[in-house]
PDB file of C-alpha atoms and ligand atoms in Angstrom:
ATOM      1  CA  UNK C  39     -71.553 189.357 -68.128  1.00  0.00           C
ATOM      2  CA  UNK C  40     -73.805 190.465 -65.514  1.00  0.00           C
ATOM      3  CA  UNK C  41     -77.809 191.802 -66.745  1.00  0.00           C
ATOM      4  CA  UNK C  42     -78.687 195.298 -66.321  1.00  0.00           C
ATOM      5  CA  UNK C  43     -81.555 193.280 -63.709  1.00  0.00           C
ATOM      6  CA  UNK C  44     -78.380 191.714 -61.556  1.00  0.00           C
ATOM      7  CA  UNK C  45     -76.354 195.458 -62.109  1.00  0.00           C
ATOM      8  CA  UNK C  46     -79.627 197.168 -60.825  1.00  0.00           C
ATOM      9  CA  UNK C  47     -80.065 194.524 -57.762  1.00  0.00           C
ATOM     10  CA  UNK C  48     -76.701 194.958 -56.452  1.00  0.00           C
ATOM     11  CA  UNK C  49     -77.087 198.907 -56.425  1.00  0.00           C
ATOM     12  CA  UNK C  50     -80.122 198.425 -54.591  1.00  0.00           C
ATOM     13  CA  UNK C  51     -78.790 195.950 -52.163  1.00  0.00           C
ATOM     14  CA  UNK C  52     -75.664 198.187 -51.342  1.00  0.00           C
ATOM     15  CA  UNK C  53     -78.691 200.706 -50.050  1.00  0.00           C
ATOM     16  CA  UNK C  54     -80.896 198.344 -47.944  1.00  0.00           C
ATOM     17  CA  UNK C  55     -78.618 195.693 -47.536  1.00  0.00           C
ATOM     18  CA  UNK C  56     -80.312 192.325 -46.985  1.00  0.00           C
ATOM     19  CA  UNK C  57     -78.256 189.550 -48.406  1.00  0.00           C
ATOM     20  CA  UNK C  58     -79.693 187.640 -50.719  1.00  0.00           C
ATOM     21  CA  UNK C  59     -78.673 187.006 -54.638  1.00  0.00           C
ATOM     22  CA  UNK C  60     -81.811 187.859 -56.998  1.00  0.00           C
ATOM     23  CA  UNK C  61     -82.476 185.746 -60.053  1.00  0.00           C
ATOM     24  CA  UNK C  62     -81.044 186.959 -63.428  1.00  0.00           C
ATOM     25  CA  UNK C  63     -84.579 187.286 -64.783  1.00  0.00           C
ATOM     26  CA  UNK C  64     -85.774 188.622 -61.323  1.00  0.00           C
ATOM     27  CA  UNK C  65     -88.594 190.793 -61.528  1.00  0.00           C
ATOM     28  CA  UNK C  66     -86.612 193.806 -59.238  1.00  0.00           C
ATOM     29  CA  UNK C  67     -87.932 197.009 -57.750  1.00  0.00           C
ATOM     30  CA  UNK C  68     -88.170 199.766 -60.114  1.00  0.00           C
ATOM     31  CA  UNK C  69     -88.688 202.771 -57.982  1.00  0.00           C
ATOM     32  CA  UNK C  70     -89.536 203.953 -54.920  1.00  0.00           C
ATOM     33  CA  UNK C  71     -92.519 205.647 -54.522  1.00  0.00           C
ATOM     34  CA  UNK C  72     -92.427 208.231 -52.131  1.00  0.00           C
ATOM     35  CA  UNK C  73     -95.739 209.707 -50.218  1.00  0.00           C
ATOM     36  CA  UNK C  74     -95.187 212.711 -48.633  1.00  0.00           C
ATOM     37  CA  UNK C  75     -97.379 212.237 -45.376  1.00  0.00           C
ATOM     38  CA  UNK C  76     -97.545 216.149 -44.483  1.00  0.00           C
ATOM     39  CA  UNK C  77     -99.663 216.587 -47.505  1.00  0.00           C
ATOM     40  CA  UNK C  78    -100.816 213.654 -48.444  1.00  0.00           C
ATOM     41  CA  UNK C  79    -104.017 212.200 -46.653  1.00  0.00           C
ATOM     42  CA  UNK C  80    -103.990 209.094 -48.314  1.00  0.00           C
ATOM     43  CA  UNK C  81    -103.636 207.276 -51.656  1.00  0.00           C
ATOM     44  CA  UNK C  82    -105.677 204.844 -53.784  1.00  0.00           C
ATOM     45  CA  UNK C  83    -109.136 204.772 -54.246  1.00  0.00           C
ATOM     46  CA  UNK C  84    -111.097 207.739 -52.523  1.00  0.00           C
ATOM     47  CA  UNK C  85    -107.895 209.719 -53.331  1.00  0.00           C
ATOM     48  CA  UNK C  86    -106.472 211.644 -55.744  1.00  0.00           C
ATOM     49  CA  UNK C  87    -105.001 210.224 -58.821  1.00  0.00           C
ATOM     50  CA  UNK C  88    -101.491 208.841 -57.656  1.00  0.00           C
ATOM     51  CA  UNK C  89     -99.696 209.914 -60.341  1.00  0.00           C
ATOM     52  CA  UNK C  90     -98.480 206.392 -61.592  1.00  0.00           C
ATOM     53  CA  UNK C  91     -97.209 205.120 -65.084  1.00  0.00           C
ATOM     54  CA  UNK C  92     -98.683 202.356 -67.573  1.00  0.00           C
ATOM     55  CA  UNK C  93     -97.600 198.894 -65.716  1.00  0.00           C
ATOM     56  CA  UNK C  94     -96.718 200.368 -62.543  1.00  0.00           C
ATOM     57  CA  UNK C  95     -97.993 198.110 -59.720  1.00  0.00           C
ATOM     58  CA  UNK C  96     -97.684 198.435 -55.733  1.00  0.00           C
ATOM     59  CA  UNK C  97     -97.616 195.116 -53.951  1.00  0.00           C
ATOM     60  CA  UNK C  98     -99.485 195.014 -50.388  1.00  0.00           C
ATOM     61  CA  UNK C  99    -100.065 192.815 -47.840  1.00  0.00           C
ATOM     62  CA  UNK C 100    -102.219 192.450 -45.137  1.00  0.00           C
ATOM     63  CA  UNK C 101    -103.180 191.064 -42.164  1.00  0.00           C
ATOM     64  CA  UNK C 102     -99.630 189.537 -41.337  1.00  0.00           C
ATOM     65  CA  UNK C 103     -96.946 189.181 -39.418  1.00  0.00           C
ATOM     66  CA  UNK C 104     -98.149 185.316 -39.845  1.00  0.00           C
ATOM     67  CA  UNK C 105     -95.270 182.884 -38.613  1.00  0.00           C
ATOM     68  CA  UNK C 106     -96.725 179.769 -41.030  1.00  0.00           C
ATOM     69  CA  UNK C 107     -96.811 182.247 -44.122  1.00  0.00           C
ATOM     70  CA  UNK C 108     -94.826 185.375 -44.071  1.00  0.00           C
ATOM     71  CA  UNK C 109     -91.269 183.797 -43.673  1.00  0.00           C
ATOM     72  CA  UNK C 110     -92.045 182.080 -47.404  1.00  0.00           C
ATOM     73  CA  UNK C 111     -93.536 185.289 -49.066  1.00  0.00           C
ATOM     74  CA  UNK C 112     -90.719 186.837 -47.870  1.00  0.00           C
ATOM     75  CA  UNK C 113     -88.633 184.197 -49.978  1.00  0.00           C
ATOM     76  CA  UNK C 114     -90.937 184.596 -53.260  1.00  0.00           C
ATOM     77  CA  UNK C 115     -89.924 188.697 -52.779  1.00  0.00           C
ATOM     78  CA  UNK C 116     -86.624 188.215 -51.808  1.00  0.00           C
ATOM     79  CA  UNK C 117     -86.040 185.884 -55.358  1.00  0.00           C
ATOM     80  CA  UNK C 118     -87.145 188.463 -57.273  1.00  0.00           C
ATOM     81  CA  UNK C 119     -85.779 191.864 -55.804  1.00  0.00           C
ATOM     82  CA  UNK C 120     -89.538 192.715 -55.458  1.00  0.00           C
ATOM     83  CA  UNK C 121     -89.998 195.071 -52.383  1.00  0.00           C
ATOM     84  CA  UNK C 122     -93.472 195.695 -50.867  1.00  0.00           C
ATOM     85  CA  UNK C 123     -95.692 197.358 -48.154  1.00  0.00           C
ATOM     86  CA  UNK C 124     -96.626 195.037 -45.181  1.00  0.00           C
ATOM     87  CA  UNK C 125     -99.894 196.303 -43.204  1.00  0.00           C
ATOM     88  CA  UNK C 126     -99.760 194.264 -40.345  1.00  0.00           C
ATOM     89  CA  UNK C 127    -101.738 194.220 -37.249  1.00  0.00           C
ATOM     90  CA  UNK C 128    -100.469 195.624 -33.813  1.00  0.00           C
ATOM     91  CA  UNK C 129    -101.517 192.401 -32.063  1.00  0.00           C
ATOM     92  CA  UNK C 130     -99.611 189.967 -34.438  1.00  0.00           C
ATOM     93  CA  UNK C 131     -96.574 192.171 -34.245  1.00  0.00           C
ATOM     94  CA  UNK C 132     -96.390 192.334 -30.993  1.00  0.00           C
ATOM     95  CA  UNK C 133     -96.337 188.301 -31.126  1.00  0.00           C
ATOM     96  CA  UNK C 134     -94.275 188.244 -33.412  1.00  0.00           C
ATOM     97  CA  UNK C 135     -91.630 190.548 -33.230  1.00  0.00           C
ATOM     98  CA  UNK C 136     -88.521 188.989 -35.134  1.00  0.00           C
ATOM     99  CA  UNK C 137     -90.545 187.832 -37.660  1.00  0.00           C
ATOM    100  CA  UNK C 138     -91.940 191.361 -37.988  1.00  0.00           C
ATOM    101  CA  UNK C 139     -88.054 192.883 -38.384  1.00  0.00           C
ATOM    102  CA  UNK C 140     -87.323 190.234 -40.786  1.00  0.00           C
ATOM    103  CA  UNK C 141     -89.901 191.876 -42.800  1.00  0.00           C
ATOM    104  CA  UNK C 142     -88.338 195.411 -42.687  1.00  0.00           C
ATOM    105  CA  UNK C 143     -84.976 193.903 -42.998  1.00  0.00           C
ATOM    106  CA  UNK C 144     -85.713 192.559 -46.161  1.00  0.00           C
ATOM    107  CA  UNK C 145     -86.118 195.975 -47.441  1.00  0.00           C
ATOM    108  CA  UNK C 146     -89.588 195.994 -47.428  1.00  0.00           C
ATOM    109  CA  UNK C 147     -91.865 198.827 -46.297  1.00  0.00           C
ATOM    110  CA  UNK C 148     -94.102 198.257 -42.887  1.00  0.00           C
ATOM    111  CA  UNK C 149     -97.435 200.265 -42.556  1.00  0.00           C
ATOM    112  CA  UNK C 150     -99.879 199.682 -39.776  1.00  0.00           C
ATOM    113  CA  UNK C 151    -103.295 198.111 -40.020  1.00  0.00           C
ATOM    114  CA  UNK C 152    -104.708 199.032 -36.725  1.00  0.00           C
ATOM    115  CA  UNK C 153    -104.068 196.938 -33.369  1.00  0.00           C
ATOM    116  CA  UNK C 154    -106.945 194.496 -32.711  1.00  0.00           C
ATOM    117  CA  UNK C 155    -108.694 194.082 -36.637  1.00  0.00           C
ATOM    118  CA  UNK C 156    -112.237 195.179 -35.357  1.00  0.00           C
ATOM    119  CA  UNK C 157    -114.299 197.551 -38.079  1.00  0.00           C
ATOM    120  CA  UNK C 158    -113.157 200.833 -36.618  1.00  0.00           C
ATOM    121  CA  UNK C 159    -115.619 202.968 -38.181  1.00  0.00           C
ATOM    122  CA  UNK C 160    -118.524 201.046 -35.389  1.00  0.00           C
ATOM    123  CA  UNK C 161    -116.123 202.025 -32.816  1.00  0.00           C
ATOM    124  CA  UNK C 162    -116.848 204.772 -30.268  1.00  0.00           C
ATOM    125  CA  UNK C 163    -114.447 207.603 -31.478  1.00  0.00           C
ATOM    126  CA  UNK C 164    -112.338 207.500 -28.798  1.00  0.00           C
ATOM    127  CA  UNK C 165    -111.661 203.804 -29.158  1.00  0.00           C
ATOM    128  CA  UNK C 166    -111.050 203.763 -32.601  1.00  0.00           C
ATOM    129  CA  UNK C 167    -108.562 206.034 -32.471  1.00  0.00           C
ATOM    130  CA  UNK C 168    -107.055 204.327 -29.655  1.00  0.00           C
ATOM    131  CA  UNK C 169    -106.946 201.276 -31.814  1.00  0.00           C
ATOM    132  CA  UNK C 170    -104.659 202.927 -34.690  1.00  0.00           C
ATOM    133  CA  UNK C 171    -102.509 204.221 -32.565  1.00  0.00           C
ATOM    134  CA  UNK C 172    -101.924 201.340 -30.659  1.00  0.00           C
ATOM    135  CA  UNK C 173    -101.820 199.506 -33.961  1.00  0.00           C
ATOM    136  CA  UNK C 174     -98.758 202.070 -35.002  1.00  0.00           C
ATOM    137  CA  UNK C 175     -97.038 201.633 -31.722  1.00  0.00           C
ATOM    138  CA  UNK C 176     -97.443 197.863 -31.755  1.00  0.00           C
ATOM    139  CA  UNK C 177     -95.892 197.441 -34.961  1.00  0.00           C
ATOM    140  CA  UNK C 178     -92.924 200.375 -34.635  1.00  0.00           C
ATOM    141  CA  UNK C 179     -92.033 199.140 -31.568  1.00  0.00           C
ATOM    142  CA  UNK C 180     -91.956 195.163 -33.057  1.00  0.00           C
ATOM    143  CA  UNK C 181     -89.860 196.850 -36.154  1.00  0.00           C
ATOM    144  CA  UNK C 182     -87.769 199.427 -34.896  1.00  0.00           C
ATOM    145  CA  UNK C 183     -87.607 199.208 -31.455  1.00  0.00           C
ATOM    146  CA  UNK C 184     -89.483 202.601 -30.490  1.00  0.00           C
ATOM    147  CA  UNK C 185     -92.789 203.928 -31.712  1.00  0.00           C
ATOM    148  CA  UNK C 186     -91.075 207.475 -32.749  1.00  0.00           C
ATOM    149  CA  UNK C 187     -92.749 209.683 -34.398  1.00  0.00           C
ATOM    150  CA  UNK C 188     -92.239 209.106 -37.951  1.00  0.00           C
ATOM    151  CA  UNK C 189     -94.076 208.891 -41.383  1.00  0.00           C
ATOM    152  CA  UNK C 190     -96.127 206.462 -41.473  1.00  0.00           C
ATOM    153  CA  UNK C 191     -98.213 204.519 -43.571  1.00  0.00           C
ATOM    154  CA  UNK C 192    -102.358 203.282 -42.304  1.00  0.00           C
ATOM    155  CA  UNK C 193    -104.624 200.919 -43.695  1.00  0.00           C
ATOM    156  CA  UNK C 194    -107.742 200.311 -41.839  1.00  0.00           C
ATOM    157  CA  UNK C 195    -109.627 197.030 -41.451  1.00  0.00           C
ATOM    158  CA  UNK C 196    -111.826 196.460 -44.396  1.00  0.00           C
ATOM    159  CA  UNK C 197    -111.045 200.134 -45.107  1.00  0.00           C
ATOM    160  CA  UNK C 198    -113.546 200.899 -42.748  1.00  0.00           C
ATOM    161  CA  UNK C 199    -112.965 204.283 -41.291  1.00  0.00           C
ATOM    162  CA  UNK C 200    -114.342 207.675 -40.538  1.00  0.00           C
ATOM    163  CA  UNK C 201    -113.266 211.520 -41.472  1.00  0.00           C
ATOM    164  CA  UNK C 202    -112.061 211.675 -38.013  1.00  0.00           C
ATOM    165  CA  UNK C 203    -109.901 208.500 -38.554  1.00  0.00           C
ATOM    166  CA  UNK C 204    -108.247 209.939 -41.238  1.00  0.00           C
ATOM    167  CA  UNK C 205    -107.620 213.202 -39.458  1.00  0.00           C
ATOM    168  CA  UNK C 206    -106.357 211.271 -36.850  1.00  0.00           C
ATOM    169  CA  UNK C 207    -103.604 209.507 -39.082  1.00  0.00           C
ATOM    170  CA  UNK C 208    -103.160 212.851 -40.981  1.00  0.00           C
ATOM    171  CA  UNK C 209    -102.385 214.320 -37.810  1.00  0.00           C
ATOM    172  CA  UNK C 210     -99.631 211.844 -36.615  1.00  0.00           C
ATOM    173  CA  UNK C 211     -98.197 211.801 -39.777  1.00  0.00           C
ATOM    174  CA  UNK C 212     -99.724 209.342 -41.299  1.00  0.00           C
ATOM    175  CA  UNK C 213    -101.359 208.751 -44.647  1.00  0.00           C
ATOM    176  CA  UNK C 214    -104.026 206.293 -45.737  1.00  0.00           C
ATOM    177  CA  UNK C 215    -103.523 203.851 -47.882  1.00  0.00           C
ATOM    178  CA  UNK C 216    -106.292 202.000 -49.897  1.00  0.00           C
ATOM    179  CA  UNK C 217    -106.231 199.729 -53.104  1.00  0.00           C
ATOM    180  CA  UNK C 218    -107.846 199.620 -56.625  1.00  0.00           C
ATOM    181  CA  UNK C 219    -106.580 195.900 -57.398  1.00  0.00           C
ATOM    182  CA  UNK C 220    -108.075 193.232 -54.784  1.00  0.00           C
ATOM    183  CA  UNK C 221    -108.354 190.031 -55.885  1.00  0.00           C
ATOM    184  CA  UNK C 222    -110.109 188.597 -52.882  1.00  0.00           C
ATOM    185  CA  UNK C 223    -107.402 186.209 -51.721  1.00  0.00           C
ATOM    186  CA  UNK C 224    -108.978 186.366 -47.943  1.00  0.00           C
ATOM    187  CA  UNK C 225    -111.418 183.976 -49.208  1.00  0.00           C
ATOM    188  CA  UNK C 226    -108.412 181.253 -49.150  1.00  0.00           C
ATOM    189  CA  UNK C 227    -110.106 179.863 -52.696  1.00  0.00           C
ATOM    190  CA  UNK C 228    -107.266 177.880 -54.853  1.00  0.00           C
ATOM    191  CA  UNK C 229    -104.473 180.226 -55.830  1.00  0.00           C
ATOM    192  CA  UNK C 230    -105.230 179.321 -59.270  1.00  0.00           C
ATOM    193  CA  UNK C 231    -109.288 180.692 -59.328  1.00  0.00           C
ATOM    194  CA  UNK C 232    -107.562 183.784 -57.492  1.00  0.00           C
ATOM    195  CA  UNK C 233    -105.520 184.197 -60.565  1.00  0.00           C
ATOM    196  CA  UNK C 234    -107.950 184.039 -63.003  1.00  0.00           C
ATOM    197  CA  UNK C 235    -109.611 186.574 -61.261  1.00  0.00           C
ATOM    198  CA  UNK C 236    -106.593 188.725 -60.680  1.00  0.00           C
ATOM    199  CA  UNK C 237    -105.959 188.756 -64.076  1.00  0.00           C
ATOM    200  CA  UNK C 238    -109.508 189.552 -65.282  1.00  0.00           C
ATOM    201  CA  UNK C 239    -108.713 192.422 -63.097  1.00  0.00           C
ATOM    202  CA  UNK C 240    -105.255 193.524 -64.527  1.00  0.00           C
ATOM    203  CA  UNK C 241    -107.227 193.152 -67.822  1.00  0.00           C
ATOM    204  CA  UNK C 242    -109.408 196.556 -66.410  1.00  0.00           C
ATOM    205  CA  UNK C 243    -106.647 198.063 -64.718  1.00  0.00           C
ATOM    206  CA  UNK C 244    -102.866 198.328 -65.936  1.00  0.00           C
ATOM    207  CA  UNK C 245    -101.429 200.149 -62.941  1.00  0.00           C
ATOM    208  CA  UNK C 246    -102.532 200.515 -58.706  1.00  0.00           C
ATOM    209  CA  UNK C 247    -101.983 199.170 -55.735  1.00  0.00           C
ATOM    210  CA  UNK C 248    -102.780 195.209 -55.085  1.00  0.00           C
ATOM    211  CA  UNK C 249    -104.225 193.985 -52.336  1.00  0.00           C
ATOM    212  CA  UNK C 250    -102.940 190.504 -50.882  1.00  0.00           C
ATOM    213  CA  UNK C 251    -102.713 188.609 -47.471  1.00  0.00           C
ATOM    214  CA  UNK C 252     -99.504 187.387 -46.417  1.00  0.00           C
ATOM    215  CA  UNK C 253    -101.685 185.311 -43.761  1.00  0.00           C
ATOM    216  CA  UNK C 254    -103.332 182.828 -46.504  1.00  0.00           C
ATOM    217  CA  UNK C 255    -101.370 179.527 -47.196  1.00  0.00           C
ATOM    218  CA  UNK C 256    -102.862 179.816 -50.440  1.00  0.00           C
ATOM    219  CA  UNK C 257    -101.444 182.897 -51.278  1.00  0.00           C
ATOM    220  CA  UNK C 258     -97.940 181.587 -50.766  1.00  0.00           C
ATOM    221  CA  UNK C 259     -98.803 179.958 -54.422  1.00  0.00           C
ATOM    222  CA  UNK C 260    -100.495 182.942 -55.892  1.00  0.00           C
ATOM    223  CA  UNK C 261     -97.535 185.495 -55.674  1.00  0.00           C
ATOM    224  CA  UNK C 262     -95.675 183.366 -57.638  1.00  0.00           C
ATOM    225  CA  UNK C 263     -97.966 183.025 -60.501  1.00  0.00           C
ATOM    226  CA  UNK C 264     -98.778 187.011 -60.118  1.00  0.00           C
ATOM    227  CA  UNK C 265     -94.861 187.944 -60.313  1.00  0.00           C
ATOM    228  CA  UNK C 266     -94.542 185.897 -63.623  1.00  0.00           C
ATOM    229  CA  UNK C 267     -98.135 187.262 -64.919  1.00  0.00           C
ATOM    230  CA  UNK C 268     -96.113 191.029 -64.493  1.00  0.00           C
ATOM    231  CA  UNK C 269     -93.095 189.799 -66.283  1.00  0.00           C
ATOM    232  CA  UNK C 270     -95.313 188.844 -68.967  1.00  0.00           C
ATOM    233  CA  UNK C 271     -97.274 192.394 -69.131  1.00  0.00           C
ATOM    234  CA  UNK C 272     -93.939 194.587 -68.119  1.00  0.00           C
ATOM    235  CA  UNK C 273     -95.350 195.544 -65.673  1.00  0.00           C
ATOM    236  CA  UNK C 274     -93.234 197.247 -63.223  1.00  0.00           C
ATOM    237  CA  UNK C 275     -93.211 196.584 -59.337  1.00  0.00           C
ATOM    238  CA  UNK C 276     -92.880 200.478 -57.513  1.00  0.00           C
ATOM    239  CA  UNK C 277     -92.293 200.256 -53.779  1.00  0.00           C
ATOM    240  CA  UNK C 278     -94.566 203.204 -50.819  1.00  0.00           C
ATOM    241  CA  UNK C 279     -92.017 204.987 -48.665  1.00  0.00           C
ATOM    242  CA  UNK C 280     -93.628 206.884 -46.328  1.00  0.00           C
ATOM    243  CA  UNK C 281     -91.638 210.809 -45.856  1.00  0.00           C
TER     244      UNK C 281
HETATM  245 ZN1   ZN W 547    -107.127 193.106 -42.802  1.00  0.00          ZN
END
């Protein structure tokens, strides 16, 4: 007989449809979260309360598409029906374009994390907002083929930004999205003195949005140890969709 997990993964693949067979114990998605981008100006801390459960967690990454990394975080997400948001950066999408559908085709969401990485908010005006949009374009056009104009979701670099930033994303709809869970992974320390401190920080905080790097070989091992850390807290894995 088939778990209610394995019932629950099929439904959802008959929606996205990437082909892969989740685990019997897999961790799955257990909603979508949807952010409504005409109202919303952004979530996460600096925002207003996101309305989210006991145990609900949002998986992020950043910095990616990554061709020596991403492929096997994909795998680690793909194992356990987990879907996520992927910030990546207009440069590296635009290198890495396949890579950066395989993403999406894996039923995972893809936000934008400016083009070029620089601290926006020490930017001229002009050229910071000529770096998020080119950053959006960058990675729609890697993704889907066109840079439409479509919800979308932001993150700036070292969530560095200004009130005209945000006005800016607002404007093509757009909404920011920052975290409340970071464990520090971009300081590439062993996966297992990340984890200690990741937990020390689920200890404070049982529900937010986590902030990882799918462009850190070490983090390859930490998602892993995170995915079974949430099976052991039931805690629940909620997936951003931008509307
Ligand atoms: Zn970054």
């Amino acid at each position: 007989m088939r778990s209610i997990a394995a019932l629950l993964s099929i439904a959802w693949l008959a929606g996205a449809a990437p082909a892969y067979a989740c685990g019997a114990d897999a961790l799955n998605t257990s909603r979508e979260f949807k952010v409504a981008t005409k109202d919303v100006r952004g979530i996460g801390q600096g925002y207003p309360a996101m309305g989210l459960a006991h145990g609900e967690i949002i998986l992020t990454f950043d910095d990616g598409p990554m061709p020596g990394t991403t492929p096997a975080i994909l795998d680690i997400l793909a194992k356990e029906c987990v879907r996520a948001t992927f910030f990546m950066i207009g440069k590296r999408a635009e290198a890495n374009p396949a890579l950066a559908k395989r993403v999406r085709d894996g039923g995972h969401t893809v936000g934008s994390h400016s083009y070029s990485h620089r601290e926006l908010n020490g930017l001229p005006a002009d050229e910071a907002r000529d770096d998020v949009q080119r950053g959006y374009e960058a990675v729609e056009k890697a993704v889907y083929g066109n840079a439409a104009d479509r919800p979308r979701l932001v993150r700036f670099p070292e969530f560095k930004s200004t009130p005209d930033l945000v006005s800016f994303v607002h404007q093509h709809h757009g909404a920011v999205v920052n975290t409340n869970i970071s464990p520090a992974d971009w300081r590439g320390q062993p996966a297992n003195v990340t984890f200690e401190r990741l937990r020390a920080l689920l200890d404070r905080q049982d529900r937010g949005i986590i902030l990882l790097h799918d462009k850190q070989p070490e983090t390859v091992k930490l998602l892993p140890m995170l995915l079974d850390e949430m099976k052991k807290r039931k805690m629940k894995v909620v997936v951003l969709v931008p509307e």
